[in-house]
Amino acid sequence: MNSPKENPEKVGSLVDEMQVNLIETSENSQNSEENPTFEKLKNKQAWIKRMRLKFSVRPEFEITQNILHPDGSLNQDYFRPSKGSIPQIQRKWSDKERVLLIKGIEKYGIGHYKEISDEFLPDWSAQDLRVKTMRLIGRQNLQLYKEWKGDENAIKIEYEKNKNIGLKTGMWKAGTLVYDDNGVVLKMIQEMSGDSKKRKRNGQDNLEGEEEIEID
């Protein structure tokens, strides 16, 4: 079998074949541009540009003069905000905001952050207030506190209770009590909650007993 170097005629044939392939590729490309789908898309783009030029640029509004390029394509630079044009809002959580959050919890209860935001702290989102409540109450998971209401003193008691559990279990992280994988924290919370309810019931029983005593 002869190699192309050994057969000049075959080399020439290969070159001719390559040229034919290039011509066919070029023709196929032109045909693809002339197919109905391409033409439809091209016409649609042209129509969009005409509509932009007709309606987007208004002589009476100077700000619209640079929206488009002369051919109707969008001027992307127009839509990019200039550096420093978007002011950064510096927000600091102060004692005043803290007091307002406590008022909101006392009125609406934990979990109603949107209502608290709307009435007391409109500059802070519901998510912001959820995080602030976690710090305030001293617990990362607030599910067991849902609908819970309390004033500043009640919140302090809950915070100290959560901190105490966290320090005993080693689960006091970044100022909040977090759950452990073994359920030790949750068990202690439930036990403490049960004891608290039991003491409350006993207190009520004692009060009722005192009321029944008649003094001669």
mmCIF file of the C-alpha atoms, coordinates in Angstrom:
data_MODEL
# 
_entry.id   MODEL 
# 
loop_
_atom_site.group_PDB 
_atom_site.id 
_atom_site.type_symbol 
_atom_site.label_atom_id 
_atom_site.label_alt_id 
_atom_site.label_comp_id 
_atom_site.label_asym_id 
_atom_site.label_entity_id 
_atom_site.label_seq_id 
_atom_site.pdbx_PDB_ins_code 
_atom_site.Cartn_x 
_atom_site.Cartn_y 
_atom_site.Cartn_z 
_atom_site.occupancy 
_atom_site.B_iso_or_equiv 
_atom_site.pdbx_formal_charge 
_atom_site.auth_seq_id 
_atom_site.auth_comp_id 
_atom_site.auth_asym_id 
_atom_site.auth_atom_id 
_atom_site.pdbx_PDB_model_num 
ATOM 1   C CA . MET A 1 1   ? 0.000   0.000  0.000   1.00 0.00 ? 1   MET A CA 1 
ATOM 2   C CA . ASN A 1 2   ? 1.480   3.346  -1.064  1.00 0.00 ? 2   ASN A CA 1 
ATOM 3   C CA . SER A 1 3   ? 1.653   6.333  1.361   1.00 0.00 ? 3   SER A CA 1 
ATOM 4   C CA . PRO A 1 4   ? 0.624   9.832  0.198   1.00 0.00 ? 4   PRO A CA 1 
ATOM 5   C CA . LYS A 1 5   ? 4.323   10.782 -0.049  1.00 0.00 ? 5   LYS A CA 1 
ATOM 6   C CA . GLU A 1 6   ? 4.913   7.914  -2.425  1.00 0.00 ? 6   GLU A CA 1 
ATOM 7   C CA . ASN A 1 7   ? 1.818   8.753  -4.517  1.00 0.00 ? 7   ASN A CA 1 
ATOM 8   C CA . PRO A 1 8   ? 1.625   12.463 -5.620  1.00 0.00 ? 8   PRO A CA 1 
ATOM 9   C CA . GLU A 1 9   ? -1.641  11.848 -7.477  1.00 0.00 ? 9   GLU A CA 1 
ATOM 10  C CA . LYS A 1 10  ? -3.320  10.644 -4.258  1.00 0.00 ? 10  LYS A CA 1 
ATOM 11  C CA . VAL A 1 11  ? -2.074  13.722 -2.401  1.00 0.00 ? 11  VAL A CA 1 
ATOM 12  C CA . GLY A 1 12  ? -3.653  15.921 -5.052  1.00 0.00 ? 12  GLY A CA 1 
ATOM 13  C CA . SER A 1 13  ? -6.898  13.999 -4.775  1.00 0.00 ? 13  SER A CA 1 
ATOM 14  C CA . LEU A 1 14  ? -6.971  14.482 -1.006  1.00 0.00 ? 14  LEU A CA 1 
ATOM 15  C CA . VAL A 1 15  ? -6.446  18.234 -1.369  1.00 0.00 ? 15  VAL A CA 1 
ATOM 16  C CA . ASP A 1 16  ? -9.273  18.446 -3.915  1.00 0.00 ? 16  ASP A CA 1 
ATOM 17  C CA . GLU A 1 17  ? -11.568 16.500 -1.577  1.00 0.00 ? 17  GLU A CA 1 
ATOM 18  C CA . MET A 1 18  ? -10.768 18.870 1.322   1.00 0.00 ? 18  MET A CA 1 
ATOM 19  C CA . GLN A 1 19  ? -11.581 21.892 -0.818  1.00 0.00 ? 19  GLN A CA 1 
ATOM 20  C CA . VAL A 1 20  ? -14.912 20.369 -1.847  1.00 0.00 ? 20  VAL A CA 1 
ATOM 21  C CA . ASN A 1 21  ? -15.742 19.706 1.826   1.00 0.00 ? 21  ASN A CA 1 
ATOM 22  C CA . LEU A 1 22  ? -14.980 23.315 2.738   1.00 0.00 ? 22  LEU A CA 1 
ATOM 23  C CA . ILE A 1 23  ? -17.237 24.593 -0.045  1.00 0.00 ? 23  ILE A CA 1 
ATOM 24  C CA . GLU A 1 24  ? -20.059 22.267 1.053   1.00 0.00 ? 24  GLU A CA 1 
ATOM 25  C CA . THR A 1 25  ? -19.667 23.366 4.673   1.00 0.00 ? 25  THR A CA 1 
ATOM 26  C CA . SER A 1 26  ? -19.881 27.006 3.624   1.00 0.00 ? 26  SER A CA 1 
ATOM 27  C CA . GLU A 1 27  ? -22.979 26.351 1.540   1.00 0.00 ? 27  GLU A CA 1 
ATOM 28  C CA . ASN A 1 28  ? -24.623 24.447 4.382   1.00 0.00 ? 28  ASN A CA 1 
ATOM 29  C CA . SER A 1 29  ? -23.939 27.371 6.693   1.00 0.00 ? 29  SER A CA 1 
ATOM 30  C CA . GLN A 1 30  ? -25.542 29.775 4.243   1.00 0.00 ? 30  GLN A CA 1 
ATOM 31  C CA . ASN A 1 31  ? -28.529 27.461 3.860   1.00 0.00 ? 31  ASN A CA 1 
ATOM 32  C CA . SER A 1 32  ? -28.957 27.279 7.635   1.00 0.00 ? 32  SER A CA 1 
ATOM 33  C CA . GLU A 1 33  ? -29.066 31.065 7.744   1.00 0.00 ? 33  GLU A CA 1 
ATOM 34  C CA . GLU A 1 34  ? -31.662 31.111 5.031   1.00 0.00 ? 34  GLU A CA 1 
ATOM 35  C CA . ASN A 1 35  ? -33.942 28.502 6.603   1.00 0.00 ? 35  ASN A CA 1 
ATOM 36  C CA . PRO A 1 36  ? -37.406 29.670 7.759   1.00 0.00 ? 36  PRO A CA 1 
ATOM 37  C CA . THR A 1 37  ? -36.652 29.300 11.468  1.00 0.00 ? 37  THR A CA 1 
ATOM 38  C CA . PHE A 1 38  ? -33.565 31.469 11.251  1.00 0.00 ? 38  PHE A CA 1 
ATOM 39  C CA . GLU A 1 39  ? -35.378 34.051 9.144   1.00 0.00 ? 39  GLU A CA 1 
ATOM 40  C CA . LYS A 1 40  ? -38.278 34.120 11.594  1.00 0.00 ? 40  LYS A CA 1 
ATOM 41  C CA . LEU A 1 41  ? -35.936 34.685 14.506  1.00 0.00 ? 41  LEU A CA 1 
ATOM 42  C CA . LYS A 1 42  ? -34.032 37.377 12.633  1.00 0.00 ? 42  LYS A CA 1 
ATOM 43  C CA . ASN A 1 43  ? -37.250 39.183 11.731  1.00 0.00 ? 43  ASN A CA 1 
ATOM 44  C CA . LYS A 1 44  ? -38.452 38.972 15.324  1.00 0.00 ? 44  LYS A CA 1 
ATOM 45  C CA . GLN A 1 45  ? -35.235 40.509 16.608  1.00 0.00 ? 45  GLN A CA 1 
ATOM 46  C CA . ALA A 1 46  ? -35.493 43.293 14.038  1.00 0.00 ? 46  ALA A CA 1 
ATOM 47  C CA . TRP A 1 47  ? -39.102 43.977 15.102  1.00 0.00 ? 47  TRP A CA 1 
ATOM 48  C CA . ILE A 1 48  ? -38.079 44.114 18.788  1.00 0.00 ? 48  ILE A CA 1 
ATOM 49  C CA . LYS A 1 49  ? -35.362 46.644 18.000  1.00 0.00 ? 49  LYS A CA 1 
ATOM 50  C CA . ARG A 1 50  ? -37.809 48.805 16.044  1.00 0.00 ? 50  ARG A CA 1 
ATOM 51  C CA . MET A 1 51  ? -40.301 48.718 18.916  1.00 0.00 ? 51  MET A CA 1 
ATOM 52  C CA . ARG A 1 52  ? -37.577 49.662 21.383  1.00 0.00 ? 52  ARG A CA 1 
ATOM 53  C CA . LEU A 1 53  ? -36.535 52.631 19.271  1.00 0.00 ? 53  LEU A CA 1 
ATOM 54  C CA . LYS A 1 54  ? -40.160 53.685 18.884  1.00 0.00 ? 54  LYS A CA 1 
ATOM 55  C CA . PHE A 1 55  ? -41.332 53.419 22.489  1.00 0.00 ? 55  PHE A CA 1 
ATOM 56  C CA . SER A 1 56  ? -38.352 53.233 24.861  1.00 0.00 ? 56  SER A CA 1 
ATOM 57  C CA . VAL A 1 57  ? -36.605 56.458 23.954  1.00 0.00 ? 57  VAL A CA 1 
ATOM 58  C CA . ARG A 1 58  ? -38.749 59.487 24.817  1.00 0.00 ? 58  ARG A CA 1 
ATOM 59  C CA . PRO A 1 59  ? -37.551 62.995 23.920  1.00 0.00 ? 59  PRO A CA 1 
ATOM 60  C CA . GLU A 1 60  ? -39.307 64.498 26.933  1.00 0.00 ? 60  GLU A CA 1 
ATOM 61  C CA . PHE A 1 61  ? -37.383 62.222 29.326  1.00 0.00 ? 61  PHE A CA 1 
ATOM 62  C CA . GLU A 1 62  ? -33.657 62.824 29.167  1.00 0.00 ? 62  GLU A CA 1 
ATOM 63  C CA . ILE A 1 63  ? -32.928 59.737 31.243  1.00 0.00 ? 63  ILE A CA 1 
ATOM 64  C CA . THR A 1 64  ? -34.113 57.499 28.370  1.00 0.00 ? 64  THR A CA 1 
ATOM 65  C CA . GLN A 1 65  ? -31.684 58.870 25.803  1.00 0.00 ? 65  GLN A CA 1 
ATOM 66  C CA . ASN A 1 66  ? -28.948 56.336 26.577  1.00 0.00 ? 66  ASN A CA 1 
ATOM 67  C CA . ILE A 1 67  ? -31.065 53.217 27.024  1.00 0.00 ? 67  ILE A CA 1 
ATOM 68  C CA . LEU A 1 68  ? -30.423 51.939 23.484  1.00 0.00 ? 68  LEU A CA 1 
ATOM 69  C CA . HIS A 1 69  ? -27.711 51.850 20.894  1.00 0.00 ? 69  HIS A CA 1 
ATOM 70  C CA . PRO A 1 70  ? -28.608 53.421 17.497  1.00 0.00 ? 70  PRO A CA 1 
ATOM 71  C CA . ASP A 1 71  ? -29.483 49.978 16.081  1.00 0.00 ? 71  ASP A CA 1 
ATOM 72  C CA . GLY A 1 72  ? -32.044 49.335 18.847  1.00 0.00 ? 72  GLY A CA 1 
ATOM 73  C CA . SER A 1 73  ? -29.950 46.919 20.906  1.00 0.00 ? 73  SER A CA 1 
ATOM 74  C CA . LEU A 1 74  ? -29.813 47.445 24.664  1.00 0.00 ? 74  LEU A CA 1 
ATOM 75  C CA . ASN A 1 75  ? -27.065 49.571 26.127  1.00 0.00 ? 75  ASN A CA 1 
ATOM 76  C CA . GLN A 1 76  ? -25.985 47.313 28.988  1.00 0.00 ? 76  GLN A CA 1 
ATOM 77  C CA . ASP A 1 77  ? -23.962 50.085 30.623  1.00 0.00 ? 77  ASP A CA 1 
ATOM 78  C CA . TYR A 1 78  ? -27.196 52.031 31.171  1.00 0.00 ? 78  TYR A CA 1 
ATOM 79  C CA . PHE A 1 79  ? -28.545 49.285 33.439  1.00 0.00 ? 79  PHE A CA 1 
ATOM 80  C CA . ARG A 1 80  ? -25.390 48.875 35.523  1.00 0.00 ? 80  ARG A CA 1 
ATOM 81  C CA . PRO A 1 81  ? -25.483 50.962 38.726  1.00 0.00 ? 81  PRO A CA 1 
ATOM 82  C CA . SER A 1 82  ? -22.518 53.246 39.037  1.00 0.00 ? 82  SER A CA 1 
ATOM 83  C CA . LYS A 1 83  ? -20.015 52.442 41.746  1.00 0.00 ? 83  LYS A CA 1 
ATOM 84  C CA . GLY A 1 84  ? -21.139 53.785 45.080  1.00 0.00 ? 84  GLY A CA 1 
ATOM 85  C CA . SER A 1 85  ? -24.627 54.633 43.809  1.00 0.00 ? 85  SER A CA 1 
ATOM 86  C CA . ILE A 1 86  ? -26.258 52.082 46.139  1.00 0.00 ? 86  ILE A CA 1 
ATOM 87  C CA . PRO A 1 87  ? -25.902 53.336 49.711  1.00 0.00 ? 87  PRO A CA 1 
ATOM 88  C CA . GLN A 1 88  ? -25.085 50.780 52.359  1.00 0.00 ? 88  GLN A CA 1 
ATOM 89  C CA . ILE A 1 89  ? -27.516 51.044 55.251  1.00 0.00 ? 89  ILE A CA 1 
ATOM 90  C CA . GLN A 1 90  ? -25.639 50.822 58.514  1.00 0.00 ? 90  GLN A CA 1 
ATOM 91  C CA . ARG A 1 91  ? -27.904 49.275 61.113  1.00 0.00 ? 91  ARG A CA 1 
ATOM 92  C CA . LYS A 1 92  ? -26.978 48.826 64.725  1.00 0.00 ? 92  LYS A CA 1 
ATOM 93  C CA . TRP A 1 93  ? -29.029 46.837 67.202  1.00 0.00 ? 93  TRP A CA 1 
ATOM 94  C CA . SER A 1 94  ? -29.489 49.112 70.178  1.00 0.00 ? 94  SER A CA 1 
ATOM 95  C CA . ASP A 1 95  ? -31.163 48.931 73.582  1.00 0.00 ? 95  ASP A CA 1 
ATOM 96  C CA . LYS A 1 96  ? -34.123 50.765 72.075  1.00 0.00 ? 96  LYS A CA 1 
ATOM 97  C CA . GLU A 1 97  ? -34.627 48.029 69.452  1.00 0.00 ? 97  GLU A CA 1 
ATOM 98  C CA . ARG A 1 98  ? -34.229 45.395 72.141  1.00 0.00 ? 98  ARG A CA 1 
ATOM 99  C CA . VAL A 1 99  ? -37.000 46.962 74.239  1.00 0.00 ? 99  VAL A CA 1 
ATOM 100 C CA . LEU A 1 100 ? -39.268 47.142 71.187  1.00 0.00 ? 100 LEU A CA 1 
ATOM 101 C CA . LEU A 1 101 ? -38.640 43.473 70.405  1.00 0.00 ? 101 LEU A CA 1 
ATOM 102 C CA . ILE A 1 102 ? -39.589 42.548 73.972  1.00 0.00 ? 102 ILE A CA 1 
ATOM 103 C CA . LYS A 1 103 ? -42.793 44.573 73.610  1.00 0.00 ? 103 LYS A CA 1 
ATOM 104 C CA . GLY A 1 104 ? -43.545 42.710 70.406  1.00 0.00 ? 104 GLY A CA 1 
ATOM 105 C CA . ILE A 1 105 ? -42.975 39.323 72.037  1.00 0.00 ? 105 ILE A CA 1 
ATOM 106 C CA . GLU A 1 106 ? -45.163 40.331 74.970  1.00 0.00 ? 106 GLU A CA 1 
ATOM 107 C CA . LYS A 1 107 ? -47.960 41.385 72.603  1.00 0.00 ? 107 LYS A CA 1 
ATOM 108 C CA . TYR A 1 108 ? -47.788 38.889 69.746  1.00 0.00 ? 108 TYR A CA 1 
ATOM 109 C CA . GLY A 1 109 ? -45.678 36.005 71.031  1.00 0.00 ? 109 GLY A CA 1 
ATOM 110 C CA . ILE A 1 110 ? -42.592 34.271 69.664  1.00 0.00 ? 110 ILE A CA 1 
ATOM 111 C CA . GLY A 1 111 ? -42.993 33.287 66.030  1.00 0.00 ? 111 GLY A CA 1 
ATOM 112 C CA . HIS A 1 112 ? -45.005 36.357 64.994  1.00 0.00 ? 112 HIS A CA 1 
ATOM 113 C CA . TYR A 1 113 ? -41.982 38.220 63.705  1.00 0.00 ? 113 TYR A CA 1 
ATOM 114 C CA . LYS A 1 114 ? -43.752 39.824 60.755  1.00 0.00 ? 114 LYS A CA 1 
ATOM 115 C CA . GLU A 1 115 ? -46.337 41.425 63.029  1.00 0.00 ? 115 GLU A CA 1 
ATOM 116 C CA . ILE A 1 116 ? -43.594 42.604 65.383  1.00 0.00 ? 116 ILE A CA 1 
ATOM 117 C CA . SER A 1 117 ? -41.645 44.012 62.455  1.00 0.00 ? 117 SER A CA 1 
ATOM 118 C CA . ASP A 1 118 ? -44.667 45.804 61.009  1.00 0.00 ? 118 ASP A CA 1 
ATOM 119 C CA . GLU A 1 119 ? -45.646 47.475 64.278  1.00 0.00 ? 119 GLU A CA 1 
ATOM 120 C CA . PHE A 1 120 ? -42.436 47.987 66.208  1.00 0.00 ? 120 PHE A CA 1 
ATOM 121 C CA . LEU A 1 121 ? -39.355 47.423 64.031  1.00 0.00 ? 121 LEU A CA 1 
ATOM 122 C CA . PRO A 1 122 ? -40.052 48.126 60.336  1.00 0.00 ? 122 PRO A CA 1 
ATOM 123 C CA . ASP A 1 123 ? -36.345 48.457 59.519  1.00 0.00 ? 123 ASP A CA 1 
ATOM 124 C CA . TRP A 1 124 ? -35.747 44.855 60.567  1.00 0.00 ? 124 TRP A CA 1 
ATOM 125 C CA . SER A 1 125 ? -37.059 41.861 58.661  1.00 0.00 ? 125 SER A CA 1 
ATOM 126 C CA . ALA A 1 126 ? -38.877 38.910 60.208  1.00 0.00 ? 126 ALA A CA 1 
ATOM 127 C CA . GLN A 1 127 ? -35.733 36.812 59.748  1.00 0.00 ? 127 GLN A CA 1 
ATOM 128 C CA . ASP A 1 128 ? -33.643 39.458 61.511  1.00 0.00 ? 128 ASP A CA 1 
ATOM 129 C CA . LEU A 1 129 ? -36.023 39.431 64.454  1.00 0.00 ? 129 LEU A CA 1 
ATOM 130 C CA . ARG A 1 130 ? -36.032 35.645 64.641  1.00 0.00 ? 130 ARG A CA 1 
ATOM 131 C CA . VAL A 1 131 ? -32.253 35.686 65.066  1.00 0.00 ? 131 VAL A CA 1 
ATOM 132 C CA . LYS A 1 132 ? -32.457 38.503 67.626  1.00 0.00 ? 132 LYS A CA 1 
ATOM 133 C CA . THR A 1 133 ? -35.064 36.517 69.565  1.00 0.00 ? 133 THR A CA 1 
ATOM 134 C CA . MET A 1 134 ? -32.734 33.508 69.630  1.00 0.00 ? 134 MET A CA 1 
ATOM 135 C CA . ARG A 1 135 ? -30.105 35.689 71.316  1.00 0.00 ? 135 ARG A CA 1 
ATOM 136 C CA . LEU A 1 136 ? -32.656 37.281 73.616  1.00 0.00 ? 136 LEU A CA 1 
ATOM 137 C CA . ILE A 1 137 ? -34.156 34.029 74.872  1.00 0.00 ? 137 ILE A CA 1 
ATOM 138 C CA . GLY A 1 138 ? -30.877 32.104 74.739  1.00 0.00 ? 138 GLY A CA 1 
ATOM 139 C CA . ARG A 1 139 ? -31.968 29.199 72.558  1.00 0.00 ? 139 ARG A CA 1 
ATOM 140 C CA . GLN A 1 140 ? -31.176 28.411 68.940  1.00 0.00 ? 140 GLN A CA 1 
ATOM 141 C CA . ASN A 1 141 ? -34.253 26.268 68.268  1.00 0.00 ? 141 ASN A CA 1 
ATOM 142 C CA . LEU A 1 142 ? -37.357 28.295 69.127  1.00 0.00 ? 142 LEU A CA 1 
ATOM 143 C CA . GLN A 1 143 ? -39.920 25.653 68.157  1.00 0.00 ? 143 GLN A CA 1 
ATOM 144 C CA . LEU A 1 144 ? -40.888 24.938 71.779  1.00 0.00 ? 144 LEU A CA 1 
ATOM 145 C CA . TYR A 1 145 ? -41.328 28.684 72.346  1.00 0.00 ? 145 TYR A CA 1 
ATOM 146 C CA . LYS A 1 146 ? -43.825 29.156 69.529  1.00 0.00 ? 146 LYS A CA 1 
ATOM 147 C CA . GLU A 1 147 ? -46.687 31.419 70.667  1.00 0.00 ? 147 GLU A CA 1 
ATOM 148 C CA . TRP A 1 148 ? -44.887 31.976 74.001  1.00 0.00 ? 148 TRP A CA 1 
ATOM 149 C CA . LYS A 1 149 ? -45.436 35.450 75.447  1.00 0.00 ? 149 LYS A CA 1 
ATOM 150 C CA . GLY A 1 150 ? -43.547 37.146 78.229  1.00 0.00 ? 150 GLY A CA 1 
ATOM 151 C CA . ASP A 1 151 ? -42.255 40.437 79.540  1.00 0.00 ? 151 ASP A CA 1 
ATOM 152 C CA . GLU A 1 152 ? -38.631 41.374 80.133  1.00 0.00 ? 152 GLU A CA 1 
ATOM 153 C CA . ASN A 1 153 ? -38.459 39.594 83.478  1.00 0.00 ? 153 ASN A CA 1 
ATOM 154 C CA . ALA A 1 154 ? -39.916 36.366 82.051  1.00 0.00 ? 154 ALA A CA 1 
ATOM 155 C CA . ILE A 1 155 ? -37.462 36.524 79.153  1.00 0.00 ? 155 ILE A CA 1 
ATOM 156 C CA . LYS A 1 156 ? -34.534 36.919 81.568  1.00 0.00 ? 156 LYS A CA 1 
ATOM 157 C CA . ILE A 1 157 ? -35.683 33.835 83.476  1.00 0.00 ? 157 ILE A CA 1 
ATOM 158 C CA . GLU A 1 158 ? -35.848 31.796 80.255  1.00 0.00 ? 158 GLU A CA 1 
ATOM 159 C CA . TYR A 1 159 ? -32.427 33.055 79.188  1.00 0.00 ? 159 TYR A CA 1 
ATOM 160 C CA . GLU A 1 160 ? -30.810 32.045 82.481  1.00 0.00 ? 160 GLU A CA 1 
ATOM 161 C CA . LYS A 1 161 ? -32.545 28.665 82.358  1.00 0.00 ? 161 LYS A CA 1 
ATOM 162 C CA . ASN A 1 162 ? -31.243 27.993 78.846  1.00 0.00 ? 162 ASN A CA 1 
ATOM 163 C CA . LYS A 1 163 ? -27.770 29.211 79.724  1.00 0.00 ? 163 LYS A CA 1 
ATOM 164 C CA . ASN A 1 164 ? -27.673 26.977 82.780  1.00 0.00 ? 164 ASN A CA 1 
ATOM 165 C CA . ILE A 1 165 ? -28.580 23.910 80.699  1.00 0.00 ? 165 ILE A CA 1 
ATOM 166 C CA . GLY A 1 166 ? -26.054 24.910 78.043  1.00 0.00 ? 166 GLY A CA 1 
ATOM 167 C CA . LEU A 1 167 ? -23.196 25.271 80.524  1.00 0.00 ? 167 LEU A CA 1 
ATOM 168 C CA . LYS A 1 168 ? -24.032 21.956 82.220  1.00 0.00 ? 168 LYS A CA 1 
ATOM 169 C CA . THR A 1 169 ? -24.126 20.055 78.928  1.00 0.00 ? 169 THR A CA 1 
ATOM 170 C CA . GLY A 1 170 ? -21.404 21.958 77.091  1.00 0.00 ? 170 GLY A CA 1 
ATOM 171 C CA . MET A 1 171 ? -23.962 23.044 74.503  1.00 0.00 ? 171 MET A CA 1 
ATOM 172 C CA . TRP A 1 172 ? -23.883 26.797 75.125  1.00 0.00 ? 172 TRP A CA 1 
ATOM 173 C CA . LYS A 1 173 ? -22.663 28.041 71.759  1.00 0.00 ? 173 LYS A CA 1 
ATOM 174 C CA . ALA A 1 174 ? -22.317 31.695 70.725  1.00 0.00 ? 174 ALA A CA 1 
ATOM 175 C CA . GLY A 1 175 ? -24.756 32.852 73.382  1.00 0.00 ? 175 GLY A CA 1 
ATOM 176 C CA . THR A 1 176 ? -27.466 30.278 72.689  1.00 0.00 ? 176 THR A CA 1 
ATOM 177 C CA . LEU A 1 177 ? -28.378 26.787 73.818  1.00 0.00 ? 177 LEU A CA 1 
ATOM 178 C CA . VAL A 1 178 ? -28.141 24.278 70.965  1.00 0.00 ? 178 VAL A CA 1 
ATOM 179 C CA . TYR A 1 179 ? -29.459 20.721 70.847  1.00 0.00 ? 179 TYR A CA 1 
ATOM 180 C CA . ASP A 1 180 ? -27.057 17.761 71.017  1.00 0.00 ? 180 ASP A CA 1 
ATOM 181 C CA . ASP A 1 181 ? -27.345 14.604 68.921  1.00 0.00 ? 181 ASP A CA 1 
ATOM 182 C CA . ASN A 1 182 ? -28.062 12.392 71.932  1.00 0.00 ? 182 ASN A CA 1 
ATOM 183 C CA . GLY A 1 183 ? -31.124 14.324 73.071  1.00 0.00 ? 183 GLY A CA 1 
ATOM 184 C CA . VAL A 1 184 ? -29.661 15.234 76.470  1.00 0.00 ? 184 VAL A CA 1 
ATOM 185 C CA . VAL A 1 185 ? -30.465 18.942 76.097  1.00 0.00 ? 185 VAL A CA 1 
ATOM 186 C CA . LEU A 1 186 ? -34.041 18.294 74.989  1.00 0.00 ? 186 LEU A CA 1 
ATOM 187 C CA . LYS A 1 187 ? -34.591 15.909 77.928  1.00 0.00 ? 187 LYS A CA 1 
ATOM 188 C CA . MET A 1 188 ? -33.328 18.523 80.394  1.00 0.00 ? 188 MET A CA 1 
ATOM 189 C CA . ILE A 1 189 ? -35.577 21.172 78.835  1.00 0.00 ? 189 ILE A CA 1 
ATOM 190 C CA . GLN A 1 190 ? -38.605 18.902 79.147  1.00 0.00 ? 190 GLN A CA 1 
ATOM 191 C CA . GLU A 1 191 ? -37.760 17.980 82.729  1.00 0.00 ? 191 GLU A CA 1 
ATOM 192 C CA . MET A 1 192 ? -37.251 21.602 83.690  1.00 0.00 ? 192 MET A CA 1 
ATOM 193 C CA . SER A 1 193 ? -40.458 22.590 81.947  1.00 0.00 ? 193 SER A CA 1 
ATOM 194 C CA . GLY A 1 194 ? -42.329 19.832 83.753  1.00 0.00 ? 194 GLY A CA 1 
ATOM 195 C CA . ASP A 1 195 ? -40.935 20.921 87.119  1.00 0.00 ? 195 ASP A CA 1 
ATOM 196 C CA . SER A 1 196 ? -41.900 24.505 86.388  1.00 0.00 ? 196 SER A CA 1 
ATOM 197 C CA . LYS A 1 197 ? -45.480 23.516 85.541  1.00 0.00 ? 197 LYS A CA 1 
ATOM 198 C CA . LYS A 1 198 ? -45.643 21.317 88.642  1.00 0.00 ? 198 LYS A CA 1 
ATOM 199 C CA . ARG A 1 199 ? -44.477 24.178 90.863  1.00 0.00 ? 199 ARG A CA 1 
ATOM 200 C CA . LYS A 1 200 ? -47.009 26.472 89.223  1.00 0.00 ? 200 LYS A CA 1 
ATOM 201 C CA . ARG A 1 201 ? -49.832 24.001 89.858  1.00 0.00 ? 201 ARG A CA 1 
ATOM 202 C CA . ASN A 1 202 ? -48.725 23.546 93.478  1.00 0.00 ? 202 ASN A CA 1 
ATOM 203 C CA . GLY A 1 203 ? -48.680 27.294 93.929  1.00 0.00 ? 203 GLY A CA 1 
ATOM 204 C CA . GLN A 1 204 ? -52.197 27.567 92.586  1.00 0.00 ? 204 GLN A CA 1 
ATOM 205 C CA . ASP A 1 205 ? -53.345 24.755 94.869  1.00 0.00 ? 205 ASP A CA 1 
ATOM 206 C CA . ASN A 1 206 ? -51.848 26.529 97.862  1.00 0.00 ? 206 ASN A CA 1 
ATOM 207 C CA . LEU A 1 207 ? -53.600 29.749 96.913  1.00 0.00 ? 207 LEU A CA 1 
ATOM 208 C CA . GLU A 1 208 ? -56.908 27.955 96.540  1.00 0.00 ? 208 GLU A CA 1 
ATOM 209 C CA . GLY A 1 209 ? -56.378 26.282 99.923  1.00 0.00 ? 209 GLY A CA 1 
ATOM 210 C CA . GLU A 1 210 ? -55.682 29.613 101.553 1.00 0.00 ? 210 GLU A CA 1 
ATOM 211 C CA . GLU A 1 211 ? -58.851 31.038 100.076 1.00 0.00 ? 211 GLU A CA 1 
ATOM 212 C CA . GLU A 1 212 ? -60.875 28.258 101.686 1.00 0.00 ? 212 GLU A CA 1 
ATOM 213 C CA . ILE A 1 213 ? -59.598 29.069 105.177 1.00 0.00 ? 213 ILE A CA 1 
ATOM 214 C CA . GLU A 1 214 ? -62.129 31.107 107.131 1.00 0.00 ? 214 GLU A CA 1 
ATOM 215 C CA . ILE A 1 215 ? -60.901 33.473 109.755 1.00 0.00 ? 215 ILE A CA 1 
ATOM 216 C CA . ASP A 1 216 ? -63.227 33.903 112.720 1.00 0.00 ? 216 ASP A CA 1 
# 
